[in-house]
Coordinates of C-alpha atoms in Angstrom, one line a residue:
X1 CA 84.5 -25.4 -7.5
X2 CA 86.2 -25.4 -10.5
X3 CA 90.1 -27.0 -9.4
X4 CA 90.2 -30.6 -10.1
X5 CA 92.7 -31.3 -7.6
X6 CA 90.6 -29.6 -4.7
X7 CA 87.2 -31.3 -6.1
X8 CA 88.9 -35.0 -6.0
X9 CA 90.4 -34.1 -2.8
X10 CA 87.9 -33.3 -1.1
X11 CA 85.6 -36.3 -2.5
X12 CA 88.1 -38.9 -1.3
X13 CA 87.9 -37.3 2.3
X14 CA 84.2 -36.9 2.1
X15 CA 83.8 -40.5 1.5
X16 CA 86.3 -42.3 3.4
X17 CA 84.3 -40.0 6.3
X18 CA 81.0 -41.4 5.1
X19 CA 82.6 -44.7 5.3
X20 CA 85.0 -44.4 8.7
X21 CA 81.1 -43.2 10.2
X22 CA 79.1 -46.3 9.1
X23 CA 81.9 -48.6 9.9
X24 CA 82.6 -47.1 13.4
X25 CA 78.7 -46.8 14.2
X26 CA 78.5 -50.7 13.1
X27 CA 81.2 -51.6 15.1
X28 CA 79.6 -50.2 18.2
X29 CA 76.7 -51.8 18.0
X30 CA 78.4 -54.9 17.1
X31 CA 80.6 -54.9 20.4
X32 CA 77.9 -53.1 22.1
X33 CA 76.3 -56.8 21.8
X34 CA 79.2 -58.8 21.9
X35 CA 80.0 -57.4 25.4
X36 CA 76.2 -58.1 26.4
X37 CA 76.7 -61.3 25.8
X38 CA 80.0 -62.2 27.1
X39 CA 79.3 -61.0 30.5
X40 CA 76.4 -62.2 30.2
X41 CA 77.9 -65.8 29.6
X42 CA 80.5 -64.9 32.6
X43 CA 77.6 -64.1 35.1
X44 CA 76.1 -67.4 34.0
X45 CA 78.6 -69.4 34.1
X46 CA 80.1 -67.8 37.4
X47 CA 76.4 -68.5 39.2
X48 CA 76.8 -72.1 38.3
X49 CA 80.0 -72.6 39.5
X50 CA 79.1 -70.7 42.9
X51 CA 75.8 -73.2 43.2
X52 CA 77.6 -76.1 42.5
X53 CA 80.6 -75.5 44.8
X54 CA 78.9 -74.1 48.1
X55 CA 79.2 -75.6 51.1
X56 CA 76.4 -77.5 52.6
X57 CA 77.4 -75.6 56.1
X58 CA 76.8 -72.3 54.5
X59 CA 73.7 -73.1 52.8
X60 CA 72.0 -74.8 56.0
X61 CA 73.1 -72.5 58.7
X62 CA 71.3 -70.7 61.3
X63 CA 73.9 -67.6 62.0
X64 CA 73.9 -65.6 58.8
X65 CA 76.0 -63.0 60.9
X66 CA 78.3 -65.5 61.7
X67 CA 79.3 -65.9 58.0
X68 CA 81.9 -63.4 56.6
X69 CA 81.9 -61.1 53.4
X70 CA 83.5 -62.7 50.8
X71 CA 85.2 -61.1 48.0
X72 CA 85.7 -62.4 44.5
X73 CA 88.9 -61.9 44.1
X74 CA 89.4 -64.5 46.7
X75 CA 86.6 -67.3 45.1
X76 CA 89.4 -66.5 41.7
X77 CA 86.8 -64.6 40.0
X78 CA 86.9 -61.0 38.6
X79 CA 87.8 -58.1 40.4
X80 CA 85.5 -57.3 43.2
X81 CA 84.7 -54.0 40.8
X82 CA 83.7 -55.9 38.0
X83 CA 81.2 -58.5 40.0
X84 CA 78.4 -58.7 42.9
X85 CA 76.9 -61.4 44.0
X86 CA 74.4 -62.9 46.7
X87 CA 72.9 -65.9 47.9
X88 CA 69.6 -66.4 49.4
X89 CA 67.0 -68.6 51.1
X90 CA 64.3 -68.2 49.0
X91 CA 61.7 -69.0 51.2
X92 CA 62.6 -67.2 54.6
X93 CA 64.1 -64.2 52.3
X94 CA 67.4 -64.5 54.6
X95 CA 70.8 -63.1 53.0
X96 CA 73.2 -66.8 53.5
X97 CA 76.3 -64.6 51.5
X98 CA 77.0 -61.5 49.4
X99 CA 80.1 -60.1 48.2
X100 CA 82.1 -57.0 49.4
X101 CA 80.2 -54.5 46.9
X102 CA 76.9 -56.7 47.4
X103 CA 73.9 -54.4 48.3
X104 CA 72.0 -55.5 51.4
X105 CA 68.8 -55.9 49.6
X106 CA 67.9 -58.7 46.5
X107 CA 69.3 -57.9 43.4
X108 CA 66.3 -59.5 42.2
X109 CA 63.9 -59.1 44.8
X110 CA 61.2 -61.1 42.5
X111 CA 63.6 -64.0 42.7
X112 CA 62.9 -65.4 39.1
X113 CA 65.5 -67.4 37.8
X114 CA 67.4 -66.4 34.1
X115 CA 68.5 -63.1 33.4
X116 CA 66.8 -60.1 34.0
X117 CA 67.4 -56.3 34.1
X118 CA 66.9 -54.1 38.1
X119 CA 67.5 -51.0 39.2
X120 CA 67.9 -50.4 43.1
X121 CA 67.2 -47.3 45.0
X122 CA 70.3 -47.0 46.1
X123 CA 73.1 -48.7 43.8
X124 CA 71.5 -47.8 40.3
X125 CA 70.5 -50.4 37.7
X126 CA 72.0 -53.8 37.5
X127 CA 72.5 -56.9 34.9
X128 CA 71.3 -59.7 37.1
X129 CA 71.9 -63.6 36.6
X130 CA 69.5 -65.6 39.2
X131 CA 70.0 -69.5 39.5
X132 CA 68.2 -71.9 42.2
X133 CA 69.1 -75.3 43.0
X134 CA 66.6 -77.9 42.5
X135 CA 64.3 -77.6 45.2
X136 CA 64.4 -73.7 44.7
X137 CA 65.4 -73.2 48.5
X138 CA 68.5 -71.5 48.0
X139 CA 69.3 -68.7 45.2
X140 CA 72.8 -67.6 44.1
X141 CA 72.3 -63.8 42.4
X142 CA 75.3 -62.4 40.3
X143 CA 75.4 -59.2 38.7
X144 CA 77.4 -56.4 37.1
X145 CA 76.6 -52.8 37.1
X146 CA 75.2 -50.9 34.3
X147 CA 78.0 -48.2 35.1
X148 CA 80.2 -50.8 34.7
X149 CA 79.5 -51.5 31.0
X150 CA 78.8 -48.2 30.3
X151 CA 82.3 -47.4 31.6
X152 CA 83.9 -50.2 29.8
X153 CA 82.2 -49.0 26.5
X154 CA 83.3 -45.4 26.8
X155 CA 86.5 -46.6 27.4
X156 CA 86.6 -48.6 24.1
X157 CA 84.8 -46.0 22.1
X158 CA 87.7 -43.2 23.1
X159 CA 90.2 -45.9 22.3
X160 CA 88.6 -46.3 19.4
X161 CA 88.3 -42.9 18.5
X162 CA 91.7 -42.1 19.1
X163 CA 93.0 -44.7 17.1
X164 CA 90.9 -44.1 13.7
X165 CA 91.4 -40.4 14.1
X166 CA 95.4 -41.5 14.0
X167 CA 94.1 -43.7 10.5
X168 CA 92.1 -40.8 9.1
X169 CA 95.0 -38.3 9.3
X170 CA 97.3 -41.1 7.7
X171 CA 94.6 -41.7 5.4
X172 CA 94.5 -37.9 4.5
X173 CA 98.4 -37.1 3.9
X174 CA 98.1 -40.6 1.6
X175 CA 95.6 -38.8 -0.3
X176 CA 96.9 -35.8 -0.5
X177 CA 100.4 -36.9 -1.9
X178 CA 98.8 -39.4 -4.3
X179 CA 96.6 -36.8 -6.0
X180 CA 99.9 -34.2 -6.1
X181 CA 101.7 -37.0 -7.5
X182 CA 99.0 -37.8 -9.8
X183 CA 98.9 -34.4 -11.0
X184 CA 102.2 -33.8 -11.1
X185 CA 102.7 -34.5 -15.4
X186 CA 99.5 -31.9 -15.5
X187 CA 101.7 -28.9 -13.9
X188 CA 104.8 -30.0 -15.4
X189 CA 103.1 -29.8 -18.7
X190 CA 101.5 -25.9 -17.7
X191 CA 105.1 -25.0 -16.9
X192 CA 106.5 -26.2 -20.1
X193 CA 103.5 -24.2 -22.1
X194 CA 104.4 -21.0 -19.7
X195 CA 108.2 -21.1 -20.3
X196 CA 107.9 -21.6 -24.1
X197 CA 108.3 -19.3 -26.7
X198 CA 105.4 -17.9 -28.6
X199 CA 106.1 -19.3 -31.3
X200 CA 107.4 -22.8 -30.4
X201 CA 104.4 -25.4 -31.7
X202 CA 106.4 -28.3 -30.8
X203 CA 104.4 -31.3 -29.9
X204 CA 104.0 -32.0 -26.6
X205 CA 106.1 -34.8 -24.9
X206 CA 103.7 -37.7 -24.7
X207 CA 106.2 -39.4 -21.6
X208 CA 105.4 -40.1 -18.4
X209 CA 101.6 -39.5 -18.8
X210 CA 98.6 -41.0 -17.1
X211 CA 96.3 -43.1 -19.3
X212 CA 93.4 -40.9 -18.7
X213 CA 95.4 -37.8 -19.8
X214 CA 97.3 -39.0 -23.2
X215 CA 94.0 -38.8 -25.4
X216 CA 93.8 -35.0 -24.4
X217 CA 97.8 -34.5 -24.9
X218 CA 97.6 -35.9 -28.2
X219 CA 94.5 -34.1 -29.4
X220 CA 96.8 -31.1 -28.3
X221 CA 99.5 -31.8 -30.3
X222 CA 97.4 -32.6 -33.1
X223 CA 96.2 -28.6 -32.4
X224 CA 100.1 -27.4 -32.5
X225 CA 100.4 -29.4 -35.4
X226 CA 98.0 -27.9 -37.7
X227 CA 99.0 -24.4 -36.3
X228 CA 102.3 -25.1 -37.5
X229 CA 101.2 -26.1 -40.8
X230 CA 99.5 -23.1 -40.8
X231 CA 102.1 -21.0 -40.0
X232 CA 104.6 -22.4 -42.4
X233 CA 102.0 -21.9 -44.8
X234 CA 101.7 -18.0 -44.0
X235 CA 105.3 -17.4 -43.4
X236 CA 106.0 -19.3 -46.8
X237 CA 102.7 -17.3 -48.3
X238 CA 104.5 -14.1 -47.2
X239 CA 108.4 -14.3 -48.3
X240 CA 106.4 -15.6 -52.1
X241 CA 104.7 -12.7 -52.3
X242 CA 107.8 -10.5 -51.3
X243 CA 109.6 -12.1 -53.1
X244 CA 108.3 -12.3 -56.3
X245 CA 106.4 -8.9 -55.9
X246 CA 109.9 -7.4 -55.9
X247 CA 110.5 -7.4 -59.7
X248 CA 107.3 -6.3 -61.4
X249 CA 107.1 -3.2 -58.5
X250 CA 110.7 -2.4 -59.5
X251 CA 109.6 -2.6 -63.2
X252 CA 106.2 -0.6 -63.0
X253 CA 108.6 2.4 -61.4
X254 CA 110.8 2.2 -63.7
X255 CA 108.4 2.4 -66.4
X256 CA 106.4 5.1 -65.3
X257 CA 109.5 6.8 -64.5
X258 CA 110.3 6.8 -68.2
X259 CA 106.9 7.7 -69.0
X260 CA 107.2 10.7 -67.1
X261 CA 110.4 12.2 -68.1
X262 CA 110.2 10.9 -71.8
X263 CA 109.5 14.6 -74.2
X264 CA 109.0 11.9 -77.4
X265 CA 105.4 10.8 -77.4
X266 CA 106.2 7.4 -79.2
X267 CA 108.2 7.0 -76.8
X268 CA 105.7 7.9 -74.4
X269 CA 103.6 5.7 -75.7
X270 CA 106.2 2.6 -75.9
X271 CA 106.7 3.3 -72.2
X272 CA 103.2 3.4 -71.4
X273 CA 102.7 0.2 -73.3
X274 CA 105.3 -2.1 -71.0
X275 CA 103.8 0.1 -68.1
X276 CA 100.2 -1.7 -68.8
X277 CA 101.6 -5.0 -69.5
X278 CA 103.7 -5.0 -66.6
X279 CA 100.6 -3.9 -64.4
X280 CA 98.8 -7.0 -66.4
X281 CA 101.4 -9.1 -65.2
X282 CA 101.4 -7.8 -61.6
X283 CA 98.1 -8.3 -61.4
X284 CA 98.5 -12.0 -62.7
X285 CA 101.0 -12.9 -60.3
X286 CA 98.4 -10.6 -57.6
X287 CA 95.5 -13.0 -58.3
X288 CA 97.9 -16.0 -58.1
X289 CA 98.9 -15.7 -54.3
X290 CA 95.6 -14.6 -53.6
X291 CA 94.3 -18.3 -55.4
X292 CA 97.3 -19.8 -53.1
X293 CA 96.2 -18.5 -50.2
X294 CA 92.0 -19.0 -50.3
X295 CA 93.1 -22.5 -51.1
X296 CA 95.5 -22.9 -48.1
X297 CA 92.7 -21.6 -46.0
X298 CA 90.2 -24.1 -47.7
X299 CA 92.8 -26.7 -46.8
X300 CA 93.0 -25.9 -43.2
X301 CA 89.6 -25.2 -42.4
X302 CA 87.4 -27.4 -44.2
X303 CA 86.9 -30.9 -43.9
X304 CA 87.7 -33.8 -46.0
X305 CA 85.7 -33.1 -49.8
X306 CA 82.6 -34.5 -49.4
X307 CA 80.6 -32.8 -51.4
X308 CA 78.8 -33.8 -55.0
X309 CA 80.4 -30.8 -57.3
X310 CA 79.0 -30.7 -60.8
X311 CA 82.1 -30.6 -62.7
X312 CA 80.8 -29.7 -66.0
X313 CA 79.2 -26.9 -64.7
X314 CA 82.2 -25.4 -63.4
X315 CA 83.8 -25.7 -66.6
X316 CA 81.1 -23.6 -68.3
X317 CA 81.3 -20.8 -66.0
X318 CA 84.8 -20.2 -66.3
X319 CA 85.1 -20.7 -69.9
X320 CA 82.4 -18.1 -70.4
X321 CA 84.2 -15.7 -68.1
X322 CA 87.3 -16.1 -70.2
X323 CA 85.5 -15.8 -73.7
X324 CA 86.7 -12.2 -73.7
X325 CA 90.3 -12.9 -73.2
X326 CA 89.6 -15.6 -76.3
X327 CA 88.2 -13.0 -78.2
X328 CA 90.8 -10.7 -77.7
X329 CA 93.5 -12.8 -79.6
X330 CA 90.8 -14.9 -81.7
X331 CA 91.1 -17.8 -80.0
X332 CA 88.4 -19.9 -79.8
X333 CA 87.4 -22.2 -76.9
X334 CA 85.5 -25.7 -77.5
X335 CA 83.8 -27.2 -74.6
X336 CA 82.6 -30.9 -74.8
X337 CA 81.7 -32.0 -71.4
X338 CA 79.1 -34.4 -70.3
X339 CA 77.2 -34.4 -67.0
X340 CA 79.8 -35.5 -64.0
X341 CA 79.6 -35.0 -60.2
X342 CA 82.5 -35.6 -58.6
X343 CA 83.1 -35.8 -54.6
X344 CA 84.9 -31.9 -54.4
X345 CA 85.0 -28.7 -53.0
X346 CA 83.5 -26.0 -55.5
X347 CA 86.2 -22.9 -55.1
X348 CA 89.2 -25.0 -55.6
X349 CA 87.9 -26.7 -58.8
X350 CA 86.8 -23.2 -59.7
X351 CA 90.3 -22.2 -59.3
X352 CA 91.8 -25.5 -61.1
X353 CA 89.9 -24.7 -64.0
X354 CA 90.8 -21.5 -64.0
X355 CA 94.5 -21.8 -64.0
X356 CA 94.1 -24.3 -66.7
X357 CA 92.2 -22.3 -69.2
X358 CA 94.4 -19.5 -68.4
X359 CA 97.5 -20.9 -68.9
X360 CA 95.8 -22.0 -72.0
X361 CA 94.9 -19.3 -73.3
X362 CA 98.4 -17.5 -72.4
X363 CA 100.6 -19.7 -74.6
X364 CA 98.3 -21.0 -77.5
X365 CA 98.7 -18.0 -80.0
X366 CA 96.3 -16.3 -82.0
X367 CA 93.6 -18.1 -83.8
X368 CA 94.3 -21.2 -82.0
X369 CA 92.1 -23.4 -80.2
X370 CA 91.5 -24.6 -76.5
X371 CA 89.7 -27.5 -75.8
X372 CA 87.4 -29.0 -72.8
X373 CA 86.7 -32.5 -72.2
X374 CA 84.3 -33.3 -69.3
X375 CA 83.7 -37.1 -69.6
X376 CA 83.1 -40.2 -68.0
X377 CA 86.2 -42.3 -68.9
X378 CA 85.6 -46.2 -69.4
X379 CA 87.1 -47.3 -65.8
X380 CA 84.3 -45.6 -64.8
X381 CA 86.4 -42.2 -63.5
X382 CA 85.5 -38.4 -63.8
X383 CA 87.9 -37.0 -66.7
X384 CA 88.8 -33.8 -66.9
X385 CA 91.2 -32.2 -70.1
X386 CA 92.5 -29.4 -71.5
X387 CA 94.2 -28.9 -74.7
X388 CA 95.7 -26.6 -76.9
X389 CA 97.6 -26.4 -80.2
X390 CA 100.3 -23.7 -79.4
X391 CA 103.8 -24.1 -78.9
X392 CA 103.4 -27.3 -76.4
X393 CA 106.0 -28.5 -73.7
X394 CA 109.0 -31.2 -74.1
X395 CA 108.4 -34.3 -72.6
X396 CA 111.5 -34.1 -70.5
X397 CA 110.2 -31.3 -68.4
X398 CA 106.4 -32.5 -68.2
X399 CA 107.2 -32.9 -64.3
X400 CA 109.1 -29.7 -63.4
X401 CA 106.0 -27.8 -64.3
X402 CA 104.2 -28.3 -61.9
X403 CA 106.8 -27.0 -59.4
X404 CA 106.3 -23.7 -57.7
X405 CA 107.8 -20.8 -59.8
X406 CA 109.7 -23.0 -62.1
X407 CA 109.4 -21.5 -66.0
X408 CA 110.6 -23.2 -68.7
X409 CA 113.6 -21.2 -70.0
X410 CA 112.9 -18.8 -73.5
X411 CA 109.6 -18.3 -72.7
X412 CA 108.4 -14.9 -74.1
X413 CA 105.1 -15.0 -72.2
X414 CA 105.2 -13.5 -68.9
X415 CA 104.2 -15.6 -66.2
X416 CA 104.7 -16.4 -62.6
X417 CA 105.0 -20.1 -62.3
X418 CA 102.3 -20.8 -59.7
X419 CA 99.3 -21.6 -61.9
X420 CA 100.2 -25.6 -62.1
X421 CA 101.6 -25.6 -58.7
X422 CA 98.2 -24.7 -57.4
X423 CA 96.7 -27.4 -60.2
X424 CA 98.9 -30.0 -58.4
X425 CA 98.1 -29.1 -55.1
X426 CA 94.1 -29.2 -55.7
X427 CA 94.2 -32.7 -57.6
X428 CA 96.3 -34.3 -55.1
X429 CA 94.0 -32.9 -52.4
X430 CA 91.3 -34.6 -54.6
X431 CA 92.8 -37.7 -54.7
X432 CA 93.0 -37.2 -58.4
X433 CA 96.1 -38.3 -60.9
X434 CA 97.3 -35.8 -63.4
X435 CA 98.6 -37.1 -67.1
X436 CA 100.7 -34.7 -69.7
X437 CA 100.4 -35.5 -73.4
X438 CA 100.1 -33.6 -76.9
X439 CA 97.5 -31.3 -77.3
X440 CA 95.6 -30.7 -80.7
X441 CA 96.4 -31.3 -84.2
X442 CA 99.4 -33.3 -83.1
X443 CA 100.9 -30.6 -81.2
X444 CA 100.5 -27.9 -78.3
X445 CA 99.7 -29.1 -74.9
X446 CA 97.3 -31.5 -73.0
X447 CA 96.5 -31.8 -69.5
X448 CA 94.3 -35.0 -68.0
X449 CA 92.8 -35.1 -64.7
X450 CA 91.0 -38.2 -63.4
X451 CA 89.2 -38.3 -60.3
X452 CA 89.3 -41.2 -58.3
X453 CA 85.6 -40.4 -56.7
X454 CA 82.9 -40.6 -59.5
X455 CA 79.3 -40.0 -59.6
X456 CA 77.3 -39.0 -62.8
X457 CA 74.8 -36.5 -63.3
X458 CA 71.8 -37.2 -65.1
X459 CA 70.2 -34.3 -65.0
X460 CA 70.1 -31.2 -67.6

């Protein structure tokens, strides 16, 4: 059974069964014995007043025949139905007065006073109250049928029957419309998911909602939420790359265009040239969106950065890995790091290094140096610098780099303007502060990273 709805249904009817079956069965019993003892209080009590008010001419006579049937209903009792009675001499066994429905023979033949229990050959059993005057010469019988109560309890119990099966359908359509009602937000939320469009991650509307169910909702929306983040993110991901694959595309064509039709070979070889550089440059910007979007998967799949990262480590591997780039323009790279952990996640410092020595690299011209700092500053934060002594960057636009394709105008080194986005986007997502400052020899370009999260390596 796997429908809420049906499963708490049925469990409210199941119990309030359980419940209407123990309650009737104790109320049965309990005015099974409540009507045992009120008659037999009324067969007492009617005994005694039939002792006490006889009539000394009816006790003593000698002509039982002579003496009429009486009925109750004319002494004020009950209903000649609902009580018998006699009244004997005890000693001679001779019948002085009986009622209408009265049996010829003793009620109690043993003629034992109190209550007691008979059944008669020919009038079934009997509830019998016996009382004797003082001398124990005369004896007034009353008694009410077995039949009789049995009757009378039938009676109830169909009444009663009746009565809580008219409760227990009530209590059944009460049910049933409470639970609809209660999950009435449920299928109003299904039909709002149904009717929506694909592509709609709006957050669910959190009105109107059970206590029960708003910790699910929100968890929901939470869900929509990221999936929009990550869709903006692919949709954003995807006009980027169009956008600014557009131009170097256009430009390889072109070139190899020329490179074909040219009949000059230095101008074969000019073309080829820009061809290879443009290719270099495609394949920049290529590795760039691909950095952008491993980290924007990072981002979205991996939890908070937890994780002791060995900082100066990192900064080893990818200098080495970009010693042949160095070479290639004679630049030479200086690393003076010291053992730091910081709390990270290893592929995006990877590719925040990366982009760092890179840009480096890109703009310091030949012969010049690069620098790498790994320290533990004196506030007892993870530093992290990179320096150069080419061309530098004014002041005034130390904040606009760091925007997404934004190139600082003149620049004759091709670029795609990504590299310190994506050095932004990693620190902040470190909790880390970035600084801009001269680079070496009083000139060229610095960049400072401190982590807020430090540990320190000691090891070698």
């Amino acid at each position: 059974m796997h429908s809420l709805r049906l499963r708490l249904t049925l469990s409210l009817f199941l119990t309030l069964f359980l419940f209407w079956i123990a309650g009737f069965a104790y109320q049965s019993v309990q005015l099974n014995r409540t009507q045992s003892s009120q008659w037999d209080a009324i067969l007492q009590d009617i005994g005694l007043q039939m002792l006490a008010t006889l009539s000394h001419d009816v006790l003593y006579t000698d002509d039982a025949s002579a003496m009429p049937l009486v009925d109750p209903a004319d002494l004020g009792a009950l209903p000649a139905e609902q009580i018998t009675f006699q009244v004997w001499e005890v000693g001679t066994g001779r019948l002085l007065l009986r009622s209408t429905t009265a049996p010829d023979t003793p009620l109690n033949a043993s003629f034992h006073t109190g209550f007691s229990v008979h059944n008669l050959p020919d009038s079934g059993g009997w509830r019998v109250y016996s009382v004797s005057d003082k001398g124990h010469r005369f004896q007034v019988q009353v008694a009410r049928s077995h039949d009789l109560l049995r009757k009378d309890y039938l009676h109830w119990v169909k009444g009663s029957l009746i009565f809580t099966l008219l409760i227990m359908l009530l209590q059944i359509l009460i049910v049933w419309i409470v639970v609809r009602r209660s999950f009435k937000p449920v299928d109003s939320i299904r039909t709002t998911l149904q009717t929506r469009d694909p592509f709609d991650l709006t957050p669910l509307p959190p009105t109107r909602l059970p206590t029960e169910l708003s910790p699910l909702i929100e968890a929901v929306n939470q869900l929509l939420r990221r999936l929009k983040t990550a869709l903006d993110r692919e949709r954003h991901f995807i006009a980027d790359t169009a956008h600014e694959l557009r131009t170097p595309l256009a430009a390889l064509s072109t070139q190899a265009e020329i490179a074909a039709r040219s009949r000059n070979p230095e101008d074969t070889e000019k073309a080829l040239q820009k061809l290879l550089a443009t290719a270099q440059t495609t394949s920049r910007l290529a590795e760039q969106f691909l950095a952008q979007a491993r980290l924007d998967t990072i981002q979205s799949c991996e939890a908070p950065c937890q994780t002791d990262v060995p900082l100066h480590q990192i900064a080893t591997v990818v200098a080495r890995d970009l010693e042949s780039s160095a070479r290639r323009k004679q630049q030479r790279i200086t690393l003076l790091l010291e053992p730091c952990l910081v709390n990270g996640h290893m592929d995006a410092l990877g590719v925040l290094l990366r982009n760092l020595l890179e840009n480096a690299l890109r703009y310091t011209p030949e012969q010049g140096r690069i620098e790498v700092i790994c320290r533990m500053a004196p506030d007892q934060r993870v530093e992290l610098s990179v320096a150069d002594n080419g061309p530098g960057i004014p002041e005034s636009e130390h904040e606009r780099i760091f925007e997404r394709f934004y190139r600082l105008a003149n620049t004759p080194v091709p670029g795609s303007g990504i590299g310190l986005s994506l050095v932004q986007r990693i620190a902040h997502w470190h909790q880390a502060d970035i600084q801009c400052s001269t680079g070496l020899e009083g000139k060229g370009f610095r960049i400072c990273i401190r982590f807020g999260t430090v540990q320190q390596d000691t090891s070698r």
